[in-house]
PDB file of C-alpha atoms in Angstrom:
ATOM      1  CA  GLN H   1      35.151 -40.072 -63.285  1.00 84.00           C
ATOM      2  CA  MET H   2      34.171 -42.552 -60.849  1.00 87.00           C
ATOM      3  CA  ALA H   3      34.269 -44.718 -63.880  1.00 89.00           C
ATOM      4  CA  ALA H   4      37.753 -43.944 -65.152  1.00 92.00           C
ATOM      5  CA  ASP H   5      39.078 -44.021 -61.523  1.00 91.00           C
ATOM      6  CA  ALA H   6      37.989 -47.899 -61.256  1.00 90.00           C
ATOM      7  CA  ALA H   7      39.054 -48.871 -64.871  1.00 92.00           C
ATOM      8  CA  ALA H   8      42.734 -47.391 -63.687  1.00 92.00           C
ATOM      9  CA  GLN H   9      42.637 -49.056 -60.530  1.00 91.00           C
ATOM     10  CA  LEU H  10      41.754 -52.412 -62.103  1.00 90.00           C
ATOM     11  CA  GLY H  11      44.333 -51.522 -65.378  1.00 93.00           C
ATOM     12  CA  LEU H  12      41.239 -51.497 -67.755  1.00 93.00           C
ATOM     13  CA  ILE H  13      41.027 -49.595 -70.823  1.00 94.00           C
ATOM     14  CA  PHE H  14      38.859 -46.800 -70.664  1.00 95.00           C
ATOM     15  CA  HIS H  15      36.588 -45.108 -73.436  1.00 95.00           C
ATOM     16  CA  LEU H  16      35.095 -42.467 -73.196  1.00 95.00           C
ATOM     17  CA  PHE H  17      32.018 -41.595 -75.759  1.00 96.00           C
ATOM     18  CA  CYS H  18      30.256 -38.243 -76.363  1.00 96.00           C
ATOM     19  CA  TRP H  19      26.829 -38.947 -76.854  1.00 97.00           C
ATOM     20  CA  GLN H  20      25.007 -35.773 -75.768  1.00 96.00           C
ATOM     21  CA  GLU H  21      22.816 -35.447 -78.656  1.00 97.00           C
ATOM     22  CA  GLU H  22      21.750 -38.983 -79.022  1.00 97.00           C
ATOM     23  CA  PHE H  23      20.650 -38.763 -75.263  1.00 97.00           C
ATOM     24  CA  LEU H  24      18.867 -35.720 -75.955  1.00 97.00           C
ATOM     25  CA  GLN H  25      17.114 -37.243 -78.780  1.00 97.00           C
ATOM     26  CA  ASN H  26      16.393 -40.628 -77.421  1.00 97.00           C
ATOM     27  CA  VAL H  27      15.862 -40.180 -73.593  1.00 97.00           C
ATOM     28  CA  ILE H  28      14.871 -36.211 -72.953  1.00 97.00           C
ATOM     29  CA  GLU H  29      12.811 -35.817 -76.067  1.00 97.00           C
ATOM     30  CA  PRO H  30      10.522 -38.597 -75.099  1.00 97.00           C
ATOM     31  CA  PHE H  31      10.773 -37.837 -71.666  1.00 97.00           C
ATOM     32  CA  THR H  32       9.496 -34.522 -71.916  1.00 96.00           C
ATOM     33  CA  ARG H  33       7.028 -35.184 -74.710  1.00 95.00           C
ATOM     34  CA  VAL H  34       4.770 -37.961 -72.880  1.00 95.00           C
ATOM     35  CA  TYR H  35       4.878 -35.752 -69.719  1.00 95.00           C
ATOM     36  CA  GLN H  36       3.098 -32.776 -72.132  1.00 93.00           C
ATOM     37  CA  GLN H  37       0.999 -35.792 -73.438  1.00 92.00           C
ATOM     38  CA  GLY H  38      -0.417 -36.494 -70.169  1.00 92.00           C
ATOM     39  CA  GLY H  39       1.537 -39.550 -69.453  1.00 94.00           C
ATOM     40  CA  THR H  40       4.197 -40.273 -66.752  1.00 95.00           C
ATOM     41  CA  PRO H  41       7.366 -41.501 -68.289  1.00 95.00           C
ATOM     42  CA  ASN H  42      10.234 -43.746 -67.414  1.00 94.00           C
ATOM     43  CA  PRO H  43      12.997 -42.411 -68.793  1.00 96.00           C
ATOM     44  CA  CYS H  44      15.268 -45.550 -67.434  1.00 94.00           C
ATOM     45  CA  ILE H  45      13.665 -47.422 -69.724  1.00 96.00           C
ATOM     46  CA  PHE H  46      14.360 -45.066 -72.819  1.00 96.00           C
ATOM     47  CA  CYS H  47      18.001 -44.823 -71.775  1.00 96.00           C
ATOM     48  CA  ASN H  48      18.405 -48.527 -71.316  1.00 96.00           C
ATOM     49  CA  ARG H  49      16.590 -49.376 -75.169  1.00 96.00           C
ATOM     50  CA  THR H  50      18.641 -47.079 -77.006  1.00 97.00           C
ATOM     51  CA  MET H  51      21.582 -45.748 -75.290  1.00 97.00           C
ATOM     52  CA  LYS H  52      22.484 -48.321 -72.712  1.00 97.00           C
ATOM     53  CA  PHE H  53      22.119 -51.474 -74.665  1.00 98.00           C
ATOM     54  CA  GLY H  54      21.361 -49.496 -78.021  1.00 97.00           C
ATOM     55  CA  ARG H  55      24.537 -46.815 -78.849  1.00 97.00           C
ATOM     56  CA  PHE H  56      26.919 -48.398 -76.329  1.00 97.00           C
ATOM     57  CA  LEU H  57      26.450 -52.218 -77.319  1.00 98.00           C
ATOM     58  CA  ASP H  58      27.079 -51.156 -81.230  1.00 98.00           C
ATOM     59  CA  ALA H  59      30.192 -48.944 -79.810  1.00 98.00           C
ATOM     60  CA  ALA H  60      31.520 -51.905 -78.066  1.00 97.00           C
ATOM     61  CA  LEU H  61      30.862 -53.913 -81.616  1.00 98.00           C
ATOM     62  CA  GLU H  62      32.531 -51.938 -83.636  1.00 97.00           C
ATOM     63  CA  LEU H  63      35.350 -51.798 -81.347  1.00 97.00           C
ATOM     64  CA  GLY H  64      35.663 -55.575 -81.743  1.00 97.00           C
ATOM     65  CA  TYR H  65      34.544 -57.051 -78.558  1.00 97.00           C
ATOM     66  CA  ASP H  66      31.560 -59.524 -78.084  1.00 97.00           C
ATOM     67  CA  GLY H  67      29.535 -58.087 -76.127  1.00 97.00           C
ATOM     68  CA  ILE H  68      28.788 -55.802 -72.957  1.00 98.00           C
ATOM     69  CA  ALA H  69      28.796 -55.868 -69.285  1.00 97.00           C
ATOM     70  CA  THR H  70      26.121 -53.801 -67.091  1.00 96.00           C
ATOM     71  CA  GLY H  71      25.772 -53.841 -62.917  1.00 94.00           C
ATOM     72  CA  HIS H  72      22.370 -54.605 -63.723  1.00 96.00           C
ATOM     73  CA  TYR H  73      20.881 -56.751 -61.180  1.00 97.00           C
ATOM     74  CA  ALA H  74      19.043 -59.301 -63.770  1.00 98.00           C
ATOM     75  CA  GLN H  75      20.129 -62.552 -65.271  1.00 98.00           C
ATOM     76  CA  VAL H  76      20.727 -63.640 -68.934  1.00 98.00           C
ATOM     77  CA  ARG H  77      20.125 -67.136 -70.088  1.00 98.00           C
ATOM     78  CA  PHE H  78      19.804 -68.769 -73.589  1.00 98.00           C
ATOM     79  CA  ASP H  79      17.016 -71.825 -73.987  1.00 97.00           C
ATOM     80  CA  ALA H  80      18.083 -74.197 -76.479  1.00 97.00           C
ATOM     81  CA  GLY H  81      14.612 -75.645 -77.048  1.00 96.00           C
ATOM     82  CA  SER H  82      13.501 -72.213 -78.480  1.00 96.00           C
ATOM     83  CA  GLY H  83      16.361 -70.526 -79.508  1.00 97.00           C
ATOM     84  CA  ARG H  84      16.090 -67.732 -77.831  1.00 98.00           C
ATOM     85  CA  TYR H  85      17.825 -65.380 -75.201  1.00 98.00           C
ATOM     86  CA  LEU H  86      15.620 -65.389 -71.564  1.00 98.00           C
ATOM     87  CA  LEU H  87      15.332 -62.399 -69.288  1.00 98.00           C
ATOM     88  CA  LEU H  88      15.399 -63.638 -66.019  1.00 98.00           C
ATOM     89  CA  CYS H  89      14.767 -61.711 -62.495  1.00 98.00           C
ATOM     90  CA  ALA H  90      18.495 -61.407 -60.091  1.00 97.00           C
ATOM     91  CA  GLN H  91      18.727 -63.627 -56.989  1.00 94.00           C
ATOM     92  CA  ASP H  92      18.661 -60.599 -54.987  1.00 92.00           C
ATOM     93  CA  GLY H  93      15.036 -59.704 -55.352  1.00 91.00           C
ATOM     94  CA  ALA H  94      15.347 -56.421 -53.443  1.00 91.00           C
ATOM     95  CA  LYS H  95      17.616 -55.014 -55.974  1.00 93.00           C
ATOM     96  CA  ASP H  96      15.723 -56.876 -58.897  1.00 96.00           C
ATOM     97  CA  GLN H  97      16.007 -54.744 -62.504  1.00 96.00           C
ATOM     98  CA  THR H  98      13.864 -56.527 -64.973  1.00 98.00           C
ATOM     99  CA  TYR H  99      11.232 -54.081 -65.174  1.00 98.00           C
ATOM    100  CA  MET H 100      13.298 -51.559 -66.760  1.00 97.00           C
ATOM    101  CA  LEU H 101      15.033 -54.004 -68.916  1.00 98.00           C
ATOM    102  CA  TYR H 102      11.613 -55.725 -70.564  1.00 98.00           C
ATOM    103  CA  SER H 103      11.967 -53.884 -73.376  1.00 97.00           C
ATOM    104  CA  LEU H 104      15.764 -55.270 -74.786  1.00 98.00           C
ATOM    105  CA  SER H 105      15.873 -57.331 -78.045  1.00 98.00           C
ATOM    106  CA  GLN H 106      16.932 -60.751 -78.591  1.00 98.00           C
ATOM    107  CA  THR H 107      20.197 -59.135 -80.236  1.00 97.00           C
ATOM    108  CA  GLN H 108      20.915 -57.063 -77.413  1.00 98.00           C
ATOM    109  CA  LEU H 109      20.163 -60.143 -74.543  1.00 98.00           C
ATOM    110  CA  ALA H 110      22.435 -62.309 -76.874  1.00 98.00           C
ATOM    111  CA  ARG H 111      25.314 -59.924 -76.271  1.00 98.00           C
ATOM    112  CA  THR H 112      24.829 -58.969 -73.104  1.00 98.00           C
ATOM    113  CA  CYS H 113      26.310 -60.341 -69.453  1.00 97.00           C
ATOM    114  CA  PHE H 114      25.000 -59.457 -66.346  1.00 98.00           C
ATOM    115  CA  PRO H 115      27.570 -60.346 -63.774  1.00 97.00           C
ATOM    116  CA  LEU H 116      25.928 -59.094 -60.504  1.00 96.00           C
ATOM    117  CA  GLY H 117      22.624 -61.029 -61.605  1.00 97.00           C
ATOM    118  CA  SER H 118      23.543 -63.622 -59.129  1.00 96.00           C
ATOM    119  CA  MET H 119      25.026 -61.902 -55.953  1.00 96.00           C
ATOM    120  CA  THR H 120      23.461 -59.476 -53.499  1.00 93.00           C
ATOM    121  CA  LYS H 121      24.432 -55.778 -53.365  1.00 90.00           C
ATOM    122  CA  GLN H 122      26.373 -56.648 -49.978  1.00 91.00           C
ATOM    123  CA  GLU H 123      28.455 -59.391 -51.570  1.00 94.00           C
ATOM    124  CA  VAL H 124      29.128 -56.731 -54.860  1.00 93.00           C
ATOM    125  CA  ARG H 125      30.191 -54.307 -52.155  1.00 92.00           C
ATOM    126  CA  ALA H 126      32.751 -56.539 -50.539  1.00 94.00           C
ATOM    127  CA  LEU H 127      34.129 -57.854 -53.724  1.00 92.00           C
ATOM    128  CA  ALA H 128      34.569 -53.691 -54.620  1.00 91.00           C
ATOM    129  CA  ALA H 129      36.266 -53.212 -51.491  1.00 93.00           C
ATOM    130  CA  GLU H 130      38.418 -56.162 -51.726  1.00 92.00           C
ATOM    131  CA  ALA H 131      39.618 -54.838 -55.047  1.00 89.00           C
ATOM    132  CA  GLY H 132      40.384 -51.171 -53.243  1.00 89.00           C
ATOM    133  CA  LEU H 133      37.987 -49.754 -55.071  1.00 88.00           C
ATOM    134  CA  HIS H 134      36.769 -46.476 -54.081  1.00 84.00           C
ATOM    135  CA  VAL H 135      33.158 -47.217 -55.412  1.00 84.00           C
ATOM    136  CA  ALA H 136      32.449 -49.999 -52.838  1.00 86.00           C
ATOM    137  CA  ALA H 137      30.510 -47.637 -50.648  1.00 82.00           C
ATOM    138  CA  LYS H 138      29.490 -45.263 -52.967  1.00 81.00           C
ATOM    139  CA  HIS H 139      25.831 -44.537 -52.439  1.00 78.00           C
ATOM    140  CA  ASP H 140      22.661 -45.768 -54.573  1.00 75.00           C
ATOM    141  CA  SER H 141      21.237 -43.469 -57.138  1.00 71.00           C
ATOM    142  CA  GLN H 142      18.079 -42.980 -56.765  1.00 66.00           C
ATOM    143  CA  ASP H 143      17.071 -39.882 -58.872  1.00 70.00           C
ATOM    144  CA  ILE H 144      16.693 -39.559 -62.660  1.00 86.00           C
ATOM    145  CA  CYS H 145      20.112 -38.690 -63.617  1.00 89.00           C
ATOM    146  CA  PHE H 146      19.383 -35.303 -65.263  1.00 91.00           C
ATOM    147  CA  VAL H 147      16.829 -34.176 -62.642  1.00 91.00           C
ATOM    148  CA  PRO H 148      18.936 -34.392 -59.908  1.00 81.00           C
ATOM    149  CA  ASP H 149      16.597 -32.383 -57.584  1.00 85.00           C
ATOM    150  CA  GLY H 150      13.490 -34.272 -58.258  1.00 86.00           C
ATOM    151  CA  ASP H 151      11.799 -31.222 -59.681  1.00 92.00           C
ATOM    152  CA  TYR H 152      10.685 -32.936 -63.195  1.00 93.00           C
ATOM    153  CA  ALA H 153       8.133 -29.736 -64.259  1.00 93.00           C
ATOM    154  CA  SER H 154      10.865 -27.619 -63.951  1.00 94.00           C
ATOM    155  CA  PHE H 155      13.327 -29.271 -65.764  1.00 95.00           C
ATOM    156  CA  ILE H 156      10.740 -29.817 -68.587  1.00 96.00           C
ATOM    157  CA  GLU H 157       9.433 -25.981 -68.860  1.00 95.00           C
ATOM    158  CA  GLN H 158      12.993 -24.990 -68.640  1.00 94.00           C
ATOM    159  CA  TYR H 159      14.153 -27.381 -71.936  1.00 95.00           C
ATOM    160  CA  THR H 160      11.198 -27.025 -73.873  1.00 94.00           C
ATOM    161  CA  GLY H 161      10.750 -23.523 -73.049  1.00 95.00           C
ATOM    162  CA  GLN H 162       7.166 -23.815 -72.289  1.00 92.00           C
ATOM    163  CA  SER H 163       5.392 -23.258 -69.201  1.00 92.00           C
ATOM    164  CA  SER H 164       2.397 -25.449 -68.286  1.00 93.00           C
ATOM    165  CA  GLU H 165      -1.050 -24.324 -68.822  1.00 95.00           C
ATOM    166  CA  PRO H 166      -2.606 -23.915 -65.661  1.00 96.00           C
ATOM    167  CA  GLY H 167      -6.680 -24.986 -65.700  1.00 97.00           C
ATOM    168  CA  ASP H 168      -9.245 -26.646 -63.266  1.00 97.00           C
ATOM    169  CA  PHE H 169      -9.430 -29.268 -61.089  1.00 97.00           C
ATOM    170  CA  VAL H 170     -12.613 -31.229 -61.511  1.00 97.00           C
ATOM    171  CA  ASN H 171     -14.561 -34.229 -59.832  1.00 95.00           C
ATOM    172  CA  LYS H 172     -16.106 -36.932 -62.079  1.00 93.00           C
ATOM    173  CA  GLU H 173     -18.682 -35.234 -62.460  1.00 95.00           C
ATOM    174  CA  GLY H 174     -17.043 -32.334 -63.722  1.00 94.00           C
ATOM    175  CA  LYS H 175     -17.314 -29.870 -60.662  1.00 95.00           C
ATOM    176  CA  VAL H 176     -14.879 -27.455 -60.349  1.00 96.00           C
ATOM    177  CA  LEU H 177     -12.913 -28.018 -57.226  1.00 96.00           C
ATOM    178  CA  GLY H 178     -10.117 -25.407 -57.894  1.00 96.00           C
ATOM    179  CA  LYS H 179      -7.092 -24.265 -60.152  1.00 96.00           C
ATOM    180  CA  HIS H 180      -4.235 -26.780 -60.936  1.00 97.00           C
ATOM    181  CA  LYS H 181      -0.789 -25.191 -61.773  1.00 96.00           C
ATOM    182  CA  GLY H 182      -0.481 -27.276 -65.223  1.00 96.00           C
ATOM    183  CA  GLN H 183      -0.786 -30.642 -65.829  1.00 95.00           C
ATOM    184  CA  ILE H 184       2.225 -31.760 -65.959  1.00 95.00           C
ATOM    185  CA  HIS H 185       2.624 -30.888 -62.743  1.00 95.00           C
ATOM    186  CA  TYR H 186       0.457 -34.060 -61.208  1.00 96.00           C
ATOM    187  CA  THR H 187       0.525 -38.104 -61.904  1.00 94.00           C
ATOM    188  CA  ILE H 188      -1.872 -40.459 -61.541  1.00 96.00           C
ATOM    189  CA  GLY H 189      -2.530 -41.419 -57.573  1.00 95.00           C
ATOM    190  CA  GLN H 190      -0.884 -38.090 -56.489  1.00 96.00           C
ATOM    191  CA  ARG H 191      -2.697 -36.809 -53.481  1.00 95.00           C
ATOM    192  CA  ARG H 192      -0.085 -34.231 -51.838  1.00 93.00           C
ATOM    193  CA  GLY H 193       0.259 -30.850 -53.413  1.00 92.00           C
ATOM    194  CA  LEU H 194      -2.954 -30.430 -54.668  1.00 95.00           C
ATOM    195  CA  GLY H 195      -3.707 -27.383 -52.536  1.00 92.00           C
ATOM    196  CA  ILE H 196      -7.735 -28.620 -52.378  1.00 92.00           C
ATOM    197  CA  SER H 197      -9.489 -28.673 -49.300  1.00 87.00           C
ATOM    198  CA  ALA H 198     -11.973 -31.379 -48.690  1.00 87.00           C
ATOM    199  CA  PRO H 199     -13.647 -33.537 -46.319  1.00 89.00           C
ATOM    200  CA  GLU H 200     -11.908 -36.617 -47.749  1.00 90.00           C
ATOM    201  CA  SER H 201      -8.478 -37.072 -49.401  1.00 93.00           C
ATOM    202  CA  LEU H 202      -8.479 -36.386 -53.287  1.00 96.00           C
ATOM    203  CA  TYR H 203      -6.205 -37.976 -55.553  1.00 97.00           C
ATOM    204  CA  VAL H 204      -5.315 -37.169 -59.205  1.00 97.00           C
ATOM    205  CA  CYS H 205      -7.443 -39.682 -61.371  1.00 96.00           C
ATOM    206  CA  GLY H 206      -6.772 -38.978 -64.764  1.00 94.00           C
ATOM    207  CA  LYS H 207      -6.190 -35.812 -67.026  1.00 93.00           C
ATOM    208  CA  SER H 208      -8.344 -34.425 -70.063  1.00 91.00           C
ATOM    209  CA  LEU H 209      -5.830 -33.105 -72.586  1.00 90.00           C
ATOM    210  CA  ASP H 210      -8.495 -31.306 -74.567  1.00 89.00           C
ATOM    211  CA  THR H 211     -10.035 -29.705 -71.871  1.00 94.00           C
ATOM    212  CA  ASN H 212      -6.701 -29.150 -69.905  1.00 95.00           C
ATOM    213  CA  LYS H 213      -8.957 -30.703 -67.011  1.00 96.00           C
ATOM    214  CA  VAL H 214      -7.005 -32.506 -63.840  1.00 97.00           C
ATOM    215  CA  ILE H 215      -9.634 -34.785 -62.861  1.00 97.00           C
ATOM    216  CA  LEU H 216      -9.790 -35.956 -58.924  1.00 97.00           C
ATOM    217  CA  GLY H 217     -11.177 -38.474 -56.587  1.00 96.00           C
ATOM    218  CA  GLY H 218     -11.110 -40.766 -53.718  1.00 95.00           C
ATOM    219  CA  LYS H 219      -9.354 -44.122 -53.055  1.00 94.00           C
ATOM    220  CA  GLY H 220     -11.900 -45.817 -55.027  1.00 95.00           C
ATOM    221  CA  ASP H 221     -11.850 -44.152 -58.227  1.00 96.00           C
ATOM    222  CA  LEU H 222      -8.207 -44.692 -58.473  1.00 96.00           C
ATOM    223  CA  MET H 223      -8.947 -48.570 -59.013  1.00 97.00           C
ATOM    224  CA  SER H 224      -8.436 -50.452 -62.264  1.00 97.00           C
ATOM    225  CA  ASN H 225      -9.655 -53.981 -63.388  1.00 98.00           C
ATOM    226  CA  TYR H 226      -7.688 -53.716 -66.587  1.00 98.00           C
ATOM    227  CA  CYS H 227      -5.298 -51.912 -68.784  1.00 98.00           C
ATOM    228  CA  TYR H 228      -3.904 -51.769 -72.457  1.00 98.00           C
ATOM    229  CA  ILE H 229      -0.216 -51.630 -73.583  1.00 98.00           C
ATOM    230  CA  ASN H 230       1.683 -50.667 -76.645  1.00 98.00           C
ATOM    231  CA  ASP H 231       5.010 -50.940 -77.485  1.00 97.00           C
ATOM    232  CA  ILE H 232       5.256 -54.254 -77.085  1.00 98.00           C
ATOM    233  CA  ASN H 233       8.186 -56.238 -76.496  1.00 98.00           C
ATOM    234  CA  LEU H 234       7.810 -60.381 -76.006  1.00 98.00           C
ATOM    235  CA  ILE H 235      10.844 -61.534 -75.103  1.00 98.00           C
ATOM    236  CA  PRO H 236      10.027 -65.989 -75.201  1.00 98.00           C
ATOM    237  CA  TRP H 237       8.268 -65.418 -78.107  1.00 97.00           C
ATOM    238  CA  ASN H 238       7.096 -62.913 -81.035  1.00 96.00           C
ATOM    239  CA  HIS H 239       3.716 -62.945 -80.706  1.00 96.00           C
ATOM    240  CA  LEU H 240       0.835 -64.147 -78.105  1.00 97.00           C
ATOM    241  CA  ASP H 241      -1.288 -66.931 -79.814  1.00 95.00           C
ATOM    242  CA  LYS H 242      -3.833 -67.135 -76.794  1.00 97.00           C
ATOM    243  CA  PRO H 243      -4.704 -65.453 -73.784  1.00 98.00           C
ATOM    244  CA  ILE H 244      -2.054 -66.401 -70.971  1.00 98.00           C
ATOM    245  CA  GLN H 245      -2.296 -66.102 -67.047  1.00 98.00           C
ATOM    246  CA  CYS H 246       1.059 -64.476 -65.471  1.00 98.00           C
ATOM    247  CA  LYS H 247       1.903 -61.995 -63.266  1.00 98.00           C
ATOM    248  CA  VAL H 248       2.579 -58.052 -63.909  1.00 98.00           C
ATOM    249  CA  LYS H 249       3.808 -54.871 -62.552  1.00 98.00           C
ATOM    250  CA  THR H 250       2.805 -51.852 -63.349  1.00 97.00           C
ATOM    251  CA  ARG H 251       5.147 -50.021 -61.318  1.00 94.00           C
ATOM    252  CA  TYR H 252       8.917 -50.931 -60.345  1.00 93.00           C
ATOM    253  CA  ARG H 253       8.380 -51.140 -56.908  1.00 89.00           C
ATOM    254  CA  GLN H 254       5.001 -52.853 -57.193  1.00 91.00           C
ATOM    255  CA  PRO H 255       4.678 -56.622 -56.177  1.00 93.00           C
ATOM    256  CA  GLU H 256       3.465 -58.673 -59.083  1.00 96.00           C
ATOM    257  CA  GLN H 257      -0.123 -59.558 -59.727  1.00 98.00           C
ATOM    258  CA  PRO H 258      -1.751 -62.214 -61.081  1.00 98.00           C
ATOM    259  CA  ALA H 259      -3.963 -61.378 -64.256  1.00 98.00           C
ATOM    260  CA  THR H 260      -5.190 -62.370 -67.859  1.00 98.00           C
ATOM    261  CA  VAL H 261      -2.847 -61.328 -70.901  1.00 98.00           C
ATOM    262  CA  GLU H 262      -4.024 -61.332 -74.292  1.00 98.00           C
ATOM    263  CA  GLN H 263      -2.755 -60.035 -77.198  1.00 98.00           C
ATOM    264  CA  LEU H 264      -5.339 -58.106 -79.393  1.00 97.00           C
ATOM    265  CA  GLY H 265      -3.036 -56.531 -82.201  1.00 96.00           C
ATOM    266  CA  ASP H 266       0.405 -56.369 -83.634  1.00 96.00           C
ATOM    267  CA  ASP H 267       1.086 -53.425 -81.116  1.00 97.00           C
ATOM    268  CA  LEU H 268      -1.745 -54.507 -78.571  1.00 98.00           C
ATOM    269  CA  ILE H 269      -2.234 -56.015 -75.538  1.00 98.00           C
ATOM    270  CA  LYS H 270      -5.033 -56.296 -73.061  1.00 98.00           C
ATOM    271  CA  ILE H 271      -4.109 -56.805 -69.223  1.00 98.00           C
ATOM    272  CA  THR H 272      -7.027 -58.135 -66.841  1.00 98.00           C
ATOM    273  CA  PHE H 273      -6.259 -57.975 -63.357  1.00 98.00           C
ATOM    274  CA  GLN H 274      -7.389 -60.734 -61.027  1.00 98.00           C
ATOM    275  CA  GLU H 275      -8.170 -57.984 -58.608  1.00 98.00           C
ATOM    276  CA  PRO H 276      -8.427 -54.046 -58.739  1.00 97.00           C
ATOM    277  CA  GLN H 277      -5.315 -52.196 -59.336  1.00 97.00           C
ATOM    278  CA  ARG H 278      -4.301 -49.017 -57.706  1.00 96.00           C
ATOM    279  CA  ALA H 279      -3.270 -45.856 -60.065  1.00 96.00           C
ATOM    280  CA  VAL H 280      -2.235 -47.948 -63.407  1.00 97.00           C
ATOM    281  CA  THR H 281      -0.788 -44.964 -64.782  1.00 96.00           C
ATOM    282  CA  PRO H 282      -0.520 -44.086 -68.483  1.00 96.00           C
ATOM    283  CA  GLY H 283       3.216 -43.708 -69.782  1.00 96.00           C
ATOM    284  CA  GLN H 284       4.810 -46.545 -67.088  1.00 97.00           C
ATOM    285  CA  ALA H 285       5.528 -50.005 -68.060  1.00 98.00           C
ATOM    286  CA  ALA H 286       3.666 -52.875 -67.238  1.00 98.00           C
ATOM    287  CA  VAL H 287       5.829 -55.825 -67.018  1.00 98.00           C
ATOM    288  CA  LEU H 288       4.792 -59.384 -67.467  1.00 98.00           C
ATOM    289  CA  TYR H 289       6.312 -62.315 -65.184  1.00 98.00           C
ATOM    290  CA  ASP H 290       6.173 -66.030 -65.281  1.00 98.00           C
ATOM    291  CA  GLY H 291       8.143 -67.095 -61.985  1.00 97.00           C
ATOM    292  CA  ASP H 292      11.470 -65.469 -62.382  1.00 97.00           C
ATOM    293  CA  MET H 293      11.079 -64.867 -66.056  1.00 98.00           C
ATOM    294  CA  VAL H 294      10.469 -61.837 -67.944  1.00 98.00           C
ATOM    295  CA  LEU H 295       7.704 -62.411 -70.586  1.00 98.00           C
ATOM    296  CA  GLY H 296       7.726 -58.557 -72.309  1.00 98.00           C
ATOM    297  CA  GLY H 297       5.674 -55.874 -71.878  1.00 98.00           C
ATOM    298  CA  GLY H 298       4.834 -52.219 -72.956  1.00 98.00           C
ATOM    299  CA  THR H 299       3.804 -48.696 -72.347  1.00 98.00           C
ATOM    300  CA  ILE H 300       0.156 -48.068 -70.488  1.00 98.00           C
ATOM    301  CA  LEU H 301      -2.280 -46.403 -72.563  1.00 97.00           C
ATOM    302  CA  SER H 302      -4.597 -43.616 -71.370  1.00 93.00           C
ATOM    303  CA  GLU H 303      -8.722 -44.425 -71.583  1.00 91.00           C
ATOM    304  CA  GLU H 304      -8.559 -42.387 -74.656  1.00 90.00           C
ATOM    305  CA  ALA H 305      -5.475 -43.955 -76.552  1.00 93.00           C
ATOM    306  CA  ALA H 306      -6.587 -47.246 -75.784  1.00 96.00           C
ATOM    307  CA  ALA H 307     -10.019 -46.762 -77.438  1.00 94.00           C
ATOM    308  CA  LYS H 308      -8.338 -45.770 -80.839  1.00 95.00           C
ATOM    309  CA  ALA H 309      -6.327 -48.713 -80.541  1.00 96.00           C
ATOM    310  CA  VAL H 310      -8.892 -51.120 -79.967  1.00 96.00           C
ATOM    311  CA  ALA H 311     -11.560 -49.549 -82.683  1.00 95.00           C
ATOM    312  CA  SER H 312      -8.733 -49.701 -84.856  1.00 93.00           C
ATOM    313  CA  THR H 313      -8.587 -53.486 -84.595  1.00 89.00           C
ATOM    314  CA  ASN H 314     -11.892 -54.149 -84.979  1.00 79.00           C
TER     315      ASN H 314
END
């Protein structure tokens, strides 16, 4: 409704599309599936790739428009030398959203405009207020749009009609420390809500789907020297022909970290961190940066999935 009101105030044509089935198939289904497979997905990335820059862009082109403009804080530039469109960070680093956009294709980038990419949030609000838009003072959205209360585990159980099966908390040696409520209730690095008394703080360090165990350990057990990613999208090139030095984010709010990146197969990249990283989580994205340019990224694999992927490339 807020979008319709803003369009009316500005005298713009407003189109309303009903894509509930597509949203279920492209966003909610993979969201629930990744959790049930032991990962921690980022549904905003699914939505950007398939809905906002997928179905919505297709609809715009079908209606005769040249492309779309969105309110994401990012920038696009065409590089004449390579003939490719590049994704660049927003000038307002605190609002930069390129982590969520790494999976956009060349076609999607070519047809997209990010008018807020060179502005700060304060400047955007000031322009909206000057135009008399009611959304000028609207609060920033924080939660997953379809799980507004943040209780994603209950949402998954209600959506699938399946309760997550309780099992054992164990340490690295396999000693049982207590009972968990079901694997979807926990994510790598989690400390609160475990219900386990111990002399030192315990953190979720891993999950075993085969045995339905959640593995707990100390802070040191959360550190990773490397990870593997698949579902790769590279932006300045189609393929990495040799290892490169760049910086990597494995979480949206994480500062970029130096790493060596090497492509091992058509859909497999190894990332070796210069310094061990905390709580590198399967299902999340690892996004590669060179200065303010996004090189691409992929989905972090679990140890088991990574071992299978590496074996298949040999």
